[in-house]
Structure formats: C-alpha cells, structure tokens
CSV table of C-alpha atoms in Angstrom, one decimal:
chain,number,residue,atom,x,y,z
R,1,MET,CA,90.9,111.4,155.5
R,2,LYS,CA,91.5,112.2,159.2
R,3,LYS,CA,90.2,108.6,160.1
R,4,ILE,CA,92.7,107.2,157.7
R,5,VAL,CA,95.5,109.2,159.1
R,6,LEU,CA,94.8,108.2,162.7
R,7,SER,CA,94.5,104.7,161.8
R,8,ALA,CA,97.8,104.8,160.2
R,9,VAL,CA,99.4,106.3,163.2
R,10,ALA,CA,97.7,103.9,165.6
R,11,VAL,CA,98.8,100.7,163.6
R,12,LEU,CA,102.3,102.1,163.4
R,13,ALA,CA,102.2,102.5,167.1
R,14,VAL,CA,100.9,99.3,167.7
R,15,GLY,CA,103.9,97.8,165.6
R,16,VAL,CA,106.4,99.6,167.5
R,17,THR,CA,105.3,98.3,170.8
R,18,SER,CA,106.0,94.8,169.5
R,19,LEU,CA,102.7,93.2,170.5
R,20,SER,CA,102.0,89.6,169.7
R,21,ALA,CA,101.3,89.3,165.9
R,22,SER,CA,98.4,86.9,166.7
R,23,GLN,CA,96.5,89.9,168.5
R,24,GLN,CA,93.4,91.1,166.8
R,25,PHE,CA,92.8,94.9,167.0
R,26,TYR,CA,89.8,97.0,166.5
R,27,ILE,CA,89.2,100.8,165.7
R,28,ASP,CA,86.4,102.9,166.4
R,29,GLU,CA,85.1,106.0,164.4
R,30,LYS,CA,87.5,108.2,166.4
R,31,GLY,CA,90.5,106.4,165.3
R,32,GLN,CA,91.2,104.8,168.7
R,33,VAL,CA,92.5,101.3,168.6
R,34,PHE,CA,91.4,98.4,171.1
R,35,THR,CA,91.9,94.9,171.8
R,36,THR,CA,88.4,93.9,172.1
R,37,SER,CA,85.3,94.1,169.8
R,38,ALA,CA,82.2,95.9,170.3
R,39,PRO,CA,79.3,97.1,168.0
R,40,ASP,CA,80.9,100.5,167.0
R,41,ARG,CA,84.5,99.0,166.3
R,42,VAL,CA,86.0,97.5,163.1
R,43,ALA,CA,88.5,94.9,163.1
R,44,LEU,CA,91.8,95.8,161.6
R,45,LYS,CA,93.1,93.6,158.7
R,46,ASP,CA,96.9,92.9,158.0
R,47,GLU,CA,97.4,94.3,154.7
R,48,SER,CA,101.2,94.2,154.6
R,49,SER,CA,103.0,93.2,151.5
R,50,SER,CA,106.4,91.6,151.2
R,51,VAL,CA,109.9,93.2,149.8
R,52,PHE,CA,111.3,90.8,147.0
R,53,SER,CA,114.8,90.3,146.0
R,54,LYS,CA,116.9,87.8,144.7
R,55,ALA,CA,119.7,88.7,147.1
R,56,LYS,CA,119.8,86.5,150.5
R,57,ASN,CA,119.6,89.6,152.5
R,58,LEU,CA,119.6,93.4,151.8
R,59,GLU,CA,121.3,95.8,154.0
R,60,PHE,CA,120.7,99.5,153.9
R,61,SER,CA,122.6,102.3,155.6
R,62,GLY,CA,123.4,106.0,155.4
R,63,THR,CA,126.1,108.6,156.2
R,64,HIS,CA,125.4,112.1,156.2
R,65,TYR,CA,127.5,115.2,157.1
R,66,PHE,CA,125.7,118.4,157.5
R,67,GLY,CA,127.0,121.8,158.9
R,68,TYR,CA,127.6,125.5,159.0
R,69,THR,CA,130.7,126.9,157.4
R,70,SER,CA,132.5,130.3,157.6
R,71,ALA,CA,135.4,130.6,155.0
R,72,ASN,CA,137.5,133.6,154.8
R,73,PRO,CA,140.2,133.9,152.2
R,74,ASN,CA,143.3,136.0,153.2
R,75,THR,CA,143.5,137.6,149.7
R,76,THR,CA,140.1,138.4,147.8
R,77,ALA,CA,139.3,139.2,144.2
R,78,PRO,CA,137.6,142.4,143.3
R,79,THR,CA,133.8,142.3,143.5
R,80,ALA,CA,131.6,143.3,140.4
R,81,ASP,CA,130.0,146.2,142.4
R,82,ALA,CA,132.2,149.0,143.2
R,83,SER,CA,130.3,149.9,146.0
R,84,VAL,CA,130.7,146.9,148.0
R,85,PRO,CA,133.8,146.8,150.1
R,86,THR,CA,136.5,144.2,149.3
R,87,THR,CA,140.1,143.4,149.9
R,88,VAL,CA,141.8,143.3,146.8
R,89,ALA,CA,145.0,141.3,146.2
R,90,VAL,CA,148.1,143.4,146.0
R,91,GLY,CA,151.5,143.2,144.7
R,92,SER,CA,152.1,139.3,143.2
R,93,ASP,CA,149.4,137.9,145.3
R,94,THR,CA,146.8,136.1,143.3
R,95,ALA,CA,143.2,136.2,144.4
R,96,LYS,CA,140.9,133.4,143.7
R,97,TYR,CA,137.8,134.1,145.8
R,98,ALA,CA,135.6,137.2,145.8
R,99,GLY,CA,135.1,137.2,149.6
R,100,SER,CA,134.0,135.5,152.7
R,101,SER,CA,131.6,132.6,152.3
R,102,ASN,CA,129.3,131.8,155.1
R,103,GLY,CA,126.2,129.2,155.1
R,104,PHE,CA,125.0,125.6,155.5
R,105,GLU,CA,126.6,122.6,153.7
R,106,LEU,CA,125.4,119.2,153.0
R,107,ARG,CA,129.1,117.9,152.6
R,108,ARG,CA,128.1,114.3,152.3
R,109,ASN,CA,124.8,112.6,151.8
R,110,TYR,CA,125.5,108.7,151.3
R,111,LEU,CA,122.7,106.2,150.7
R,112,GLN,CA,123.9,102.6,150.4
R,113,VAL,CA,122.5,99.3,150.0
R,114,LYS,CA,124.1,95.8,150.1
R,115,GLY,CA,122.6,92.7,148.4
R,116,PHE,CA,124.2,89.6,150.0
R,117,PHE,CA,124.1,86.2,148.0
R,118,ASN,CA,125.5,84.6,151.0
R,119,ASP,CA,127.2,85.7,154.1
R,120,LYS,CA,130.3,87.4,152.6
R,121,ASP,CA,129.7,87.9,149.0
R,122,TYR,CA,127.7,90.9,148.0
R,123,TRP,CA,126.9,93.8,145.6
R,124,ARG,CA,127.2,97.3,146.9
R,125,VAL,CA,125.7,100.6,145.4
R,126,THR,CA,126.3,103.9,147.2
R,127,LEU,CA,124.9,107.2,146.2
R,128,ASP,CA,126.1,110.3,147.0
R,129,THR,CA,124.9,114.2,146.8
R,130,THR,CA,126.7,117.1,148.1
R,131,LYS,CA,126.2,120.9,148.2
R,132,GLU,CA,129.1,122.7,149.4
R,133,LEU,CA,130.1,126.3,149.9
R,134,ALA,CA,130.8,128.3,146.8
R,135,SER,CA,130.4,125.3,144.7
R,136,THR,CA,128.2,124.8,141.5
R,137,THR,CA,127.2,121.3,142.6
R,138,SER,CA,123.3,120.7,142.5
R,139,TYR,CA,121.2,118.9,145.1
R,140,ALA,CA,119.8,117.2,142.0
R,141,ASN,CA,123.3,115.8,141.0
R,142,ALA,CA,123.4,112.5,142.6
R,143,TYR,CA,126.1,110.2,141.4
R,144,VAL,CA,127.3,106.7,142.1
R,145,LYS,CA,130.1,106.8,144.6
R,146,TYR,CA,130.5,102.9,144.8
R,147,ALA,CA,129.0,100.3,142.6
R,148,TYR,CA,130.9,97.0,142.9
R,149,LEU,CA,130.7,93.2,143.2
R,150,TYR,CA,132.6,91.8,146.4
R,151,LEU,CA,133.6,88.1,146.4
R,152,ASP,CA,135.3,86.9,149.6
R,153,GLY,CA,138.3,84.2,149.4
R,154,ILE,CA,138.9,84.0,145.6
R,155,LEU,CA,142.6,83.7,146.8
R,156,PRO,CA,143.9,82.7,150.3
R,157,TYR,CA,143.0,85.5,152.7
R,158,THR,CA,141.9,87.7,149.9
R,159,GLY,CA,138.5,89.2,148.5
R,160,VAL,CA,137.9,91.2,145.4
R,161,GLU,CA,136.2,94.3,144.6
R,162,PHE,CA,135.2,94.7,140.8
R,163,GLY,CA,133.2,97.8,139.5
R,164,ILE,CA,133.5,101.5,140.9
R,165,ALA,CA,135.6,100.2,143.8
R,166,HIS,CA,137.7,101.3,146.6
R,167,ARG,CA,141.1,102.7,145.7
R,168,PRO,CA,143.6,101.5,148.3
R,169,TRP,CA,144.8,104.3,150.4
R,170,ILE,CA,142.1,106.9,151.4
R,171,ASP,CA,139.5,104.5,152.8
R,172,TYR,CA,142.2,102.9,154.8
R,173,GLU,CA,143.2,106.0,156.3
R,174,GLU,CA,140.0,107.3,156.9
R,175,HIS,CA,139.0,104.3,159.0
R,176,ASN,CA,142.3,103.7,160.9
R,177,SER,CA,143.9,107.1,161.7
R,178,TRP,CA,141.9,110.2,160.4
R,179,TYR,CA,138.2,109.7,161.3
R,180,TYR,CA,136.8,113.0,160.3
R,181,ARG,CA,136.0,113.2,156.6
R,182,SER,CA,133.1,115.2,157.8
R,183,PHE,CA,135.1,118.4,158.1
R,184,ASN,CA,138.2,117.7,156.4
R,185,LYS,CA,139.5,115.2,153.9
R,186,VAL,CA,142.8,113.3,154.1
R,187,MET,CA,145.8,115.2,152.9
R,188,LEU,CA,146.3,113.3,149.5
R,189,GLU,CA,142.8,114.0,148.3
R,190,GLU,CA,142.5,118.0,149.3
R,191,LYS,CA,142.1,120.3,146.5
R,192,GLY,CA,141.7,123.9,146.2
R,193,THR,CA,138.1,125.3,146.8
R,194,ALA,CA,136.6,127.9,148.9
R,195,THR,CA,137.1,125.7,152.1
R,196,GLU,CA,140.3,123.6,151.5
R,197,SER,CA,143.6,123.5,149.6
R,198,GLY,CA,146.0,120.7,149.1
R,199,LEU,CA,147.9,118.2,146.6
R,200,ASP,CA,144.8,116.7,144.8
R,201,LEU,CA,146.8,113.7,143.9
R,202,VAL,CA,144.1,110.9,144.3
R,203,ASN,CA,140.6,110.4,145.3
R,204,SER,CA,138.7,107.5,147.1
R,205,ALA,CA,137.2,105.3,144.2
R,206,ASP,CA,137.5,104.5,140.5
R,207,LEU,CA,136.5,102.1,137.8
R,208,GLY,CA,138.6,99.1,138.2
R,209,ILE,CA,139.6,95.9,140.3
R,210,ASN,CA,141.0,95.7,143.8
R,211,PHE,CA,142.6,92.8,145.7
R,212,GLN,CA,142.3,92.9,149.4
R,213,THR,CA,144.2,90.5,151.7
R,214,LYS,CA,144.0,90.2,155.4
R,215,THR,CA,146.1,88.2,157.7
R,216,ASP,CA,146.8,88.5,161.4
R,217,MET,CA,150.5,90.0,160.7
R,218,PHE,CA,149.7,92.1,157.5
R,219,SER,CA,147.1,93.2,155.2
R,220,SER,CA,147.2,94.6,151.6
R,221,GLU,CA,145.3,96.1,148.9
R,222,ILE,CA,146.6,96.1,145.2
R,223,GLY,CA,144.3,97.6,142.3
R,224,ILE,CA,144.2,98.4,138.9
R,225,PHE,CA,142.0,101.4,137.7
R,226,ASN,CA,141.2,103.9,134.8
R,227,GLY,CA,143.2,106.4,137.0
R,228,GLU,CA,140.9,109.4,136.6
R,229,GLY,CA,138.6,108.9,139.7
R,230,TYR,CA,134.9,108.4,140.0
R,231,HIS,CA,133.9,111.9,139.3
R,232,ALA,CA,136.8,113.3,137.2
R,233,ASP,CA,134.6,113.8,134.2
R,234,LYS,CA,133.5,117.2,134.1
R,235,LYS,CA,134.5,118.1,130.7
R,236,ALA,CA,135.2,114.5,129.6
R,237,ALA,CA,138.7,114.8,128.8
R,238,ASN,CA,139.8,112.0,131.0
R,239,GLN,CA,137.0,109.7,129.1
R,240,GLU,CA,139.6,109.9,126.0
R,241,ASN,CA,140.9,106.8,127.6
R,242,SER,CA,144.1,104.9,126.1
R,243,SER,CA,145.3,101.4,126.9
R,244,ASP,CA,147.4,102.9,130.0
R,245,LEU,CA,145.9,102.1,133.4
R,246,SER,CA,146.8,103.1,137.0
R,247,VAL,CA,148.4,100.6,139.3
R,248,GLU,CA,147.9,101.4,143.0
R,249,TRP,CA,148.7,99.6,146.4
R,250,ARG,CA,149.0,99.5,150.1
R,251,LEU,CA,151.2,97.2,152.4
R,252,THR,CA,150.3,97.5,156.0
R,253,GLY,CA,152.1,95.6,158.7
R,254,HIS,CA,150.3,95.1,162.1
R,255,LEU,CA,152.4,95.4,164.9
R,256,ILE,CA,149.7,95.5,167.6
R,257,GLY,CA,146.3,93.9,166.7
R,258,SER,CA,145.1,91.8,164.0
R,259,GLY,CA,145.1,92.6,160.4
R,260,THR,CA,141.7,90.9,159.9
R,261,LYS,CA,140.2,93.6,161.9
R,262,VAL,CA,141.6,96.6,159.8
R,263,GLY,CA,139.3,99.4,159.5
R,264,LYS,CA,136.8,97.7,162.0
R,265,ASN,CA,138.7,98.4,165.2
R,266,ASP,CA,136.8,100.5,167.8
R,267,ARG,CA,139.1,103.4,168.6
R,268,THR,CA,137.7,104.0,171.9
R,269,LYS,CA,138.3,100.3,173.2
R,270,ASP,CA,141.0,98.6,171.1
R,271,THR,CA,144.7,99.1,171.1
R,272,TYR,CA,146.7,98.8,167.4
R,273,ALA,CA,149.8,99.9,166.0
R,274,HIS,CA,150.4,100.0,162.2
R,275,ILE,CA,153.0,100.8,159.7
R,276,SER,CA,152.1,101.1,156.1
R,277,THR,CA,153.4,101.9,152.6
R,278,PHE,CA,151.2,102.9,149.7
R,279,GLY,CA,151.8,104.2,146.2
R,280,LEU,CA,150.5,104.8,142.7
R,281,ILE,CA,151.8,104.7,139.1
R,282,SER,CA,149.2,106.1,136.7
R,283,GLN,CA,150.4,106.4,132.9
R,284,ASN,CA,148.7,108.9,130.5
R,285,HIS,CA,146.9,110.8,133.4
R,286,LYS,CA,144.7,113.5,131.9
R,287,ASP,CA,143.6,117.0,133.1
R,288,ASP,CA,140.0,117.0,133.3
R,289,THR,CA,139.6,120.8,133.4
R,290,VAL,CA,139.5,121.1,129.7
R,291,ALA,CA,137.5,119.2,126.7
R,292,ILE,CA,138.5,116.3,124.9
R,293,GLY,CA,141.2,117.0,122.5
R,294,GLY,CA,143.0,119.9,124.6
R,295,ALA,CA,143.7,117.9,127.8
R,296,GLY,CA,147.2,118.1,129.2
R,297,GLU,CA,148.9,114.5,130.0
R,298,TYR,CA,151.2,113.3,132.1
R,299,ASP,CA,152.6,110.3,134.1
R,300,ARG,CA,151.8,110.5,137.8
R,301,ALA,CA,153.6,108.5,140.5
R,302,PHE,CA,153.4,108.9,144.3
R,303,TYR,CA,154.9,107.0,147.2
R,304,GLY,CA,154.4,107.1,150.9
R,305,ILE,CA,154.8,105.7,154.2
R,306,HIS,CA,152.4,106.0,157.0
R,307,ALA,CA,152.3,105.1,160.8
R,308,VAL,CA,149.4,105.0,163.4
R,309,TYR,CA,149.2,104.0,167.1
R,310,ASN,CA,145.9,104.1,169.0
R,311,GLN,CA,144.7,103.0,172.3
R,312,PRO,CA,141.4,104.1,174.1
R,313,LEU,CA,142.9,107.5,175.5
R,314,PHE,CA,144.7,108.8,172.4
R,315,LEU,CA,145.7,108.3,168.7
R,316,ILE,CA,148.8,109.5,167.1
R,317,ALA,CA,149.6,109.2,163.3
R,318,ALA,CA,152.0,110.6,160.7
R,319,GLN,CA,153.0,110.1,157.1
R,320,TYR,CA,155.4,111.3,154.5
R,321,LEU,CA,154.8,111.2,150.8
R,322,THR,CA,156.6,112.4,147.5
R,323,ALA,CA,155.1,112.5,144.1
R,324,LYS,CA,156.0,113.5,140.5
R,325,ASP,CA,153.9,114.4,137.4
R,326,ASP,CA,155.9,114.2,134.2
R,327,ALA,CA,154.5,116.2,131.4
R,328,ARG,CA,153.6,114.0,128.2
R,329,ASN,CA,152.4,116.3,125.5
R,330,THR,CA,152.6,120.1,124.2
R,331,ALA,CA,149.6,120.9,126.2
R,332,LEU,CA,151.8,121.0,129.4
R,333,THR,CA,155.0,123.1,129.6
R,334,ASP,CA,155.7,121.9,133.1
R,335,GLY,CA,155.7,118.9,135.2
R,336,LYS,CA,155.5,118.8,139.0
R,337,GLU,CA,157.1,117.3,142.1
R,338,TYR,CA,155.4,117.1,145.4
R,339,ASP,CA,156.8,116.8,149.0
R,340,ALA,CA,154.7,116.5,151.9
R,341,PHE,CA,154.1,115.2,155.5
R,342,SER,CA,151.0,115.1,158.0
R,343,ILE,CA,150.7,114.5,161.7
R,344,ASN,CA,147.3,114.1,163.4
R,345,ALA,CA,146.2,113.0,166.9
R,346,GLU,CA,143.4,113.1,169.1
R,347,ILE,CA,142.8,112.6,172.8
R,348,ARG,CA,139.9,111.3,174.5
R,349,PRO,CA,139.8,112.8,177.9
R,350,PHE,CA,136.3,112.1,179.0
R,351,LYS,CA,133.8,109.4,177.8
R,352,ASP,CA,132.3,110.6,174.4
R,353,TRP,CA,134.6,113.4,173.9
R,354,ALA,CA,137.7,114.1,171.8
R,355,ILE,CA,140.1,116.8,171.0
R,356,ILE,CA,141.5,116.7,167.6
R,357,GLY,CA,144.7,118.2,166.0
R,358,ARG,CA,146.4,117.9,162.7
R,359,TYR,CA,149.2,119.7,160.8
R,360,ASP,CA,150.0,119.5,157.2
R,361,ASP,CA,153.0,120.6,155.3
R,362,TYR,CA,153.3,120.4,151.7
R,363,LYS,CA,155.6,121.9,148.8
R,364,ILE,CA,154.9,121.8,145.1
R,365,ASP,CA,157.8,122.5,142.6
R,366,LYS,CA,157.1,123.1,138.9
R,367,ILE,CA,159.6,121.3,136.6
R,368,ALA,CA,160.3,122.7,133.1
R,369,LYS,CA,159.6,120.1,130.6
R,370,ILE,CA,162.5,121.3,128.4
R,371,THR,CA,165.3,122.6,130.6
R,372,GLY,CA,164.3,120.6,133.8
R,373,ASP,CA,164.6,123.8,135.8
R,374,LYS,CA,162.7,123.7,139.3
R,375,THR,CA,160.9,126.7,140.8
R,376,VAL,CA,158.6,126.6,143.9
R,377,SER,CA,155.0,126.7,142.9
R,378,THR,CA,153.3,126.3,146.1
R,379,ASP,CA,154.6,126.2,149.7
R,380,GLY,CA,151.7,125.4,152.0
R,381,THR,CA,150.8,124.5,155.6
R,382,LYS,CA,147.5,123.6,157.4
R,383,VAL,CA,146.8,123.7,161.1
R,384,ILE,CA,143.4,122.0,162.1
R,385,ALA,CA,141.9,122.1,165.8
R,386,ALA,CA,138.6,120.6,166.6
R,387,LEU,CA,136.2,119.3,169.6
R,388,ALA,CA,134.0,116.3,169.0
R,389,TYR,CA,131.1,115.2,171.3
R,390,LYS,CA,129.4,111.7,170.4
R,391,TYR,CA,125.8,112.4,171.3
R,392,ASN,CA,124.7,108.8,170.8
R,393,LYS,CA,125.8,105.8,168.5
R,394,ASN,CA,124.3,107.5,165.4
R,395,VAL,CA,125.1,111.2,165.9
R,396,SER,CA,128.3,113.2,166.6
R,397,PHE,CA,128.8,117.1,166.7
R,398,ILE,CA,132.1,118.6,165.9
R,399,GLY,CA,133.3,122.0,166.1
R,400,SER,CA,136.6,122.8,164.2
R,401,ALA,CA,139.0,125.8,163.0
R,402,LYS,CA,141.2,125.5,160.1
R,403,PHE,CA,144.1,127.8,159.1
R,404,ILE,CA,145.7,127.4,155.7
R,405,ASN,CA,148.6,129.4,154.5
R,406,GLU,CA,150.1,129.0,150.9
R,407,GLU,CA,152.8,130.9,149.5
R,408,LYS,CA,154.6,131.3,146.0
R,409,ALA,CA,158.3,131.1,145.3
R,410,ASN,CA,158.4,135.0,145.8
R,411,GLY,CA,156.5,134.9,149.1
R,412,GLY,CA,153.3,136.1,147.6
R,413,ASP,CA,150.3,134.3,148.4
R,414,THR,CA,148.6,131.6,146.0
R,415,GLY,CA,145.0,132.9,146.6
R,416,GLU,CA,144.4,129.7,148.5
R,417,SER,CA,145.2,131.0,152.0
R,418,LYS,CA,142.1,131.1,154.3
R,419,ASP,CA,140.7,130.4,157.7
R,420,VAL,CA,137.8,128.2,157.7
R,421,TYR,CA,135.5,127.6,161.0
R,422,MET,CA,132.7,124.5,160.9
R,423,PHE,CA,130.3,123.2,162.9
R,424,THR,CA,129.3,119.7,161.8
R,425,THR,CA,126.7,117.3,162.4
R,426,GLU,CA,127.6,113.6,161.6
R,427,VAL,CA,124.5,110.9,161.2
R,428,LYS,CA,125.2,107.4,160.6
R,429,TRP,CA,122.6,104.6,160.6
C-alpha cells in the first residue's frame, strides 16, 4: 500500500512539473521515480482516462465564504435555565433571541459547472450549502441556487436565461457597487436573523425567464418569474401557485464605461458611472411561513433608483426605494409600506487593501386593510464598517462590524437590534 501511495505522489509530482508527455518514467521498490531504466526499476504506464461530455467545454468554479461571527442582540429572551444569567426584555420591547451567538459559519459554499455548447451558449448549475449562526440549516441540505439555459443573441444585443435564473436587481448590485455578500447582503434582500435584519423584499434567483440586454450606452434586464424565490418553500405555501406571476426589471444608463462590461469591470483598475432604475410587480405573493391553505396573500410592488461611481482609488454608491404590500385575503389584516435608502463606499488607499463603509435607513409602516390607518411597524438603521485585504487572486480576508438599531412606533425595540462582528475568508477559484 505504501508503494502505491508513493507511486501516486510521484506521478502527480511529475505532472505538475509539466515534463514532456513523450518521456518514459521508471519506479523502483522504494517508490522513487527515474527517467532511465535499470534492473530494479519498472516502467510506469499511462493509465489516464478521458472525461466525456456532450458539451463542447466544461467550466468548473467555486465561491466560498467562511468566517467567525459574534452576534450580540440588544434585547434577549429569557433562557430556559433560570440559573443562567440573561438580559430579559422589559417594557414594550419584544425579545427575539435567547442571547449572544458566537461561532464559525459557512455562509456560502457555491459549486458551479457550465457546459458550453459553443463559445457563448451554455447550461449552468450552481449548488449551494450554508450553515449560519443560530440557523436550522444542515450541511446536508444542499440546494440548487441556479439551473438555467443561457442563449446569447436571441434578440439584438440580448441574451436570455431560462430556468432557475437571475432576478434582475441583486446580481447587478453585487457585481457593480456592493461586492461584499460574504459578510452582508444588499439592503433589499436582508431579513431578520441572528446576524442581520432588513426589508426582505426579494432574493437573487427564481424560476422563470430573464432577458438581458447590453449596449455601450445602456443595459437592462426584464424577467417573468413565479415570484416566491428559489428557496421560499419551507412549508410549501408558495407552491400553491395561481396564474399570477412576478414581473421584474432593471434599466441602467452607463455614463462612463461601456454597458457591455456591466458586472465584469475590475474596480481596482476601471472607471465607471451608472444610474439605474429597478422594480417589481408581484401579484398574489404568498407568505411562506405557514402551510398550504393558511397562507397570507398580498400584492407586492417596489420601485427604486440607484447610482454608482467607481475609479481605482474609491467607489461610492447610493439608492432609494419605496415598496408596498396590499393585503388580499382574510389571513392578513394589514398591508405594509416600505421606505428606505442606502449609501455605501470603499476607499483603496494601498494596493490590495480596502476600507468599506455602509449606512442603511429603512421604515416599515403597517396599513390597516379596512380603515387604511397607518402605524409605524419598524424604524431601522444599520451602520457597517470593514477592512478588507486581498491575499491573492483567489483569497481575501475581511474584518467587519455591523450595528443595527430597530425601533417600533412607541420607541420600543423590535427585538432585531444587535451588534455583529465578523472575520471572513473569501475563496474563489
């Protein structure tokens, strides 16, 4: 067995040194490899096998976010053990978390393959696993993040994704203005967990079709989707689909730089400036926190505007959005109105280093379905500061701090206020 292992290591070493494929190698009983024959040496045979695919080319890649997190809620629920000290919520405060959470997280573990039929058309599958602080998600629960066919040029300057495809906004923002999904989502996607809070209006992928247009002066995406998102099926309420779908879009003007490079600029080298509008109209949206037959249903719409300017020294971006949920059935007594803005920036004072800052401000009002009366449900702010170091082209390290404050109409805490500290390792290959 030892000889077999030594032989395998030797053959691998030979391959890495990129020696001539025509060279014959020999191995002795100690596992040493030689280029000349001898009585005590045996010739190595090439027993490699081919990988078969009907695709012209296969492209494999991965993105992984691993880190240590400390999350400290401002109000905490009583613990089950009375002997364990805890801060109990008082007055009108609503506690949501039993106490501080500390530990390692596998925030994202993307494994991706693209099968190219020609130079531009392909099928993509991206698998994801995650294990975040105070979550019930298991390592064994891998799910499909993306699975779509991309066909280029089906219309002038336009390609299409069909399947579990990109929704128009989040992928744009994460590849043009907020590059740090590894420790914080964009404002539209965040929701209440042990480590984050926010609007929870949309996520990044869904079953549907997305048309993507790219020209020098503008780029756009418009899609039609089921509307519930790729992982909104915890209790399957959203699987009780009606004929109503979600229409979503983005339109971006490229003031500096070309729209053909949208999402592919190197922010440490390129200069670009974009102004975008984006939105969603989703009929018969369902609340997936309850089972089939009891789901609250509402019509959701949001509209936003976003601007970003980048040059090698710094980036600055800002956005504003408004949204509304209209209650449709008796399961919901209130609708909601949302109003929010976000500003983020990064400065790159030295090669491979970046200082990052972000401020979110959002308000959610409840709207009574019968009377139309409005009351403040959530008034929140979020401050993020981070320092990032690019170790090499594959690995980056980031230290970050996040301070979230959420209050209700009477000034009491919603239970989502918290301070979160993270050390993050990004790996891309």
